[in-house]
Backbone as CSV, one residue per row, in Angstrom:
resi,resn,N_x,N_y,N_z,CA_x,CA_y,CA_z,C_x,C_y,C_z
1,MET,-6.192,16.672,7.177,-5.394,15.841,6.294,-6.198,14.607,5.907
2,ARG,-5.745,13.994,4.832,-6.403,12.798,4.326,-5.334,11.750,3.998
3,PHE,-5.543,10.511,4.468,-4.672,9.385,4.139,-5.342,8.609,3.019
4,VAL,-4.626,8.430,1.900,-5.183,7.750,0.734,-4.305,6.553,0.403
5,LEU,-4.919,5.364,0.315,-4.213,4.146,-0.063,-4.893,3.596,-1.309
6,GLU,-4.114,3.420,-2.372,-4.652,2.905,-3.629,-3.888,1.657,-4.029
7,VAL,-4.632,0.605,-4.362,-4.033,-0.655,-4.798,-4.739,-1.097,-6.075
8,ASP,-3.962,-1.456,-7.079,-4.508,-1.961,-8.338,-4.717,-3.468,-8.193
9,LEU,-5.960,-3.892,-8.069,-6.271,-5.303,-7.844,-6.022,-6.173,-9.064
10,ASP,-5.674,-5.576,-10.193,-5.349,-6.335,-11.397,-3.852,-6.347,-11.683
11,ALA,-3.036,-5.863,-10.755,-1.586,-5.782,-10.968,-0.853,-6.892,-10.212
12,GLY,0.220,-7.362,-10.812,1.110,-8.298,-10.144,0.397,-9.499,-9.556
13,ALA,0.815,-9.897,-8.345,0.261,-11.065,-7.668,-1.199,-10.875,-7.278
14,LEU,-1.690,-9.647,-7.272,-3.092,-9.385,-6.946,-4.029,-9.858,-8.046
15,ALA,-3.520,-10.065,-9.240,-4.357,-10.481,-10.365,-4.657,-11.979,-10.322
16,GLY,-4.011,-12.713,-9.454,-4.180,-14.156,-9.402,-5.348,-14.612,-8.541
17,GLU,-5.432,-15.915,-8.370,-6.512,-16.540,-7.610,-6.462,-16.206,-6.120
18,ARG,-5.307,-15.812,-5.634,-5.143,-15.545,-4.196,-5.127,-14.038,-3.921
19,ARG,-5.962,-13.312,-4.640,-6.032,-11.852,-4.530,-6.244,-11.413,-3.081
20,GLY,-7.189,-12.029,-2.399,-7.486,-11.650,-1.015,-6.309,-11.881,-0.093
21,ASP,-5.617,-13.000,-0.253,-4.432,-13.279,0.561,-3.352,-12.237,0.335
22,GLU,-3.141,-11.895,-0.928,-2.093,-10.926,-1.273,-2.440,-9.534,-0.757
23,LEU,-3.700,-9.130,-0.906,-4.112,-7.828,-0.399,-3.982,-7.785,1.118
24,GLY,-4.350,-8.854,1.799,-4.193,-8.919,3.250,-2.737,-8.765,3.671
25,ARG,-1.829,-9.408,2.945,-0.405,-9.303,3.253,0.065,-7.867,3.090
26,ILE,-0.343,-7.222,2.009,0.056,-5.832,1.765,-0.476,-4.925,2.870
27,LEU,-1.742,-5.077,3.231,-2.329,-4.228,4.268,-1.673,-4.452,5.629
28,ARG,-1.373,-5.691,5.981,-0.695,-5.969,7.266,0.699,-5.346,7.288
29,TYR,1.449,-5.531,6.213,2.817,-5.014,6.162,2.832,-3.492,6.273
30,TRP,2.070,-2.832,5.423,2.093,-1.373,5.407,1.387,-0.783,6.613
31,GLY,0.334,-1.454,7.089,-0.350,-0.987,8.295,0.584,-0.986,9.486
32,GLY,1.400,-2.017,9.600,2.350,-2.110,10.706,3.474,-1.099,10.620
33,SER,3.774,-0.636,9.418,4.891,0.298,9.259,4.488,1.761,9.467
34,MET,3.212,2.034,9.605,2.748,3.423,9.724,3.313,4.144,10.940
35,LYS,3.630,3.417,12.008,4.183,4.071,13.196,5.613,4.563,12.958
36,GLN,6.221,4.153,11.847,7.604,4.525,11.558,7.734,5.654,10.541
37,VAL,6.612,6.167,10.046,6.674,7.236,9.055,5.996,8.488,9.591
38,GLU,6.434,9.615,9.107,5.817,10.876,9.493,4.580,11.090,8.629
39,LEU,3.434,11.109,9.248,2.185,11.280,8.518,1.879,12.768,8.394
40,ALA,2.527,13.379,7.431,2.378,14.814,7.163,2.040,14.987,5.691
41,PRO,1.371,16.067,5.331,1.057,16.294,3.920,2.298,16.149,3.047
42,GLY,2.130,15.409,1.960,3.235,15.168,1.041,3.918,13.830,1.248
43,ALA,3.704,13.191,2.404,4.301,11.874,2.630,3.698,10.891,1.635
44,ARG,4.533,9.966,1.141,4.075,9.028,0.124,5.020,7.844,0.067
45,GLN,4.477,6.659,-0.200,5.303,5.477,-0.444,4.600,4.581,-1.443
46,ASP,5.395,3.900,-2.261,4.838,2.907,-3.174,4.543,1.632,-2.404
47,LEU,3.564,0.862,-2.890,3.200,-0.420,-2.303,3.614,-1.527,-3.257
48,TYR,4.156,-2.610,-2.716,4.654,-3.717,-3.519,4.007,-5.021,-3.086
49,ASP,3.813,-5.918,-4.055,3.284,-7.236,-3.730,4.428,-8.150,-3.294
50,SER,4.134,-9.426,-3.078,5.150,-10.358,-2.584,6.226,-10.661,-3.617
51,ASP,5.992,-10.306,-4.875,7.003,-10.462,-5.925,7.769,-9.165,-6.154
52,TYR,7.569,-8.170,-5.287,8.199,-6.852,-5.365,7.802,-6.087,-6.623
53,THR,6.569,-6.298,-7.061,5.999,-5.540,-8.168,5.208,-4.377,-7.579
54,ALA,5.420,-3.177,-8.093,4.664,-2.020,-7.609,3.194,-2.213,-7.976
55,VAL,2.312,-2.141,-6.972,0.879,-2.358,-7.202,0.021,-1.211,-6.696
56,GLY,0.637,-0.177,-6.162,-0.124,0.957,-5.663,0.747,1.885,-4.839
57,SER,0.083,2.718,-4.050,0.809,3.658,-3.193,-0.124,4.183,-2.114
58,TRP,0.486,4.774,-1.098,-0.289,5.542,-0.123,0.306,6.937,-0.105
59,ARG,-0.524,7.883,0.322,-0.055,9.270,0.394,-0.889,10.029,1.427
60,VAL,-0.345,11.115,1.920,-1.059,11.997,2.831,-1.274,13.304,2.095
61,GLU,-2.529,13.712,2.038,-2.900,14.945,1.343,-3.458,15.956,2.337
62,PRO,-3.234,17.221,2.079,-3.889,18.238,2.904,-5.375,18.267,2.564
63,ASP,-6.198,18.719,3.461,-7.644,18.863,3.172,-7.901,19.990,2.233
């Protein structure tokens, strides 16, 4: 299986001067939630910035 995380660095709050801070917040939040999801092929969730704008997603793909 493959875990894929994609974030658009030009979307929402990530497009601003504090891009690194915002990306860090997204990675901490979603990284911490991984223990609560079933990591099986087909699993997927959208990623949101601090303004609740969709800025990407993660997904689990079969090899």
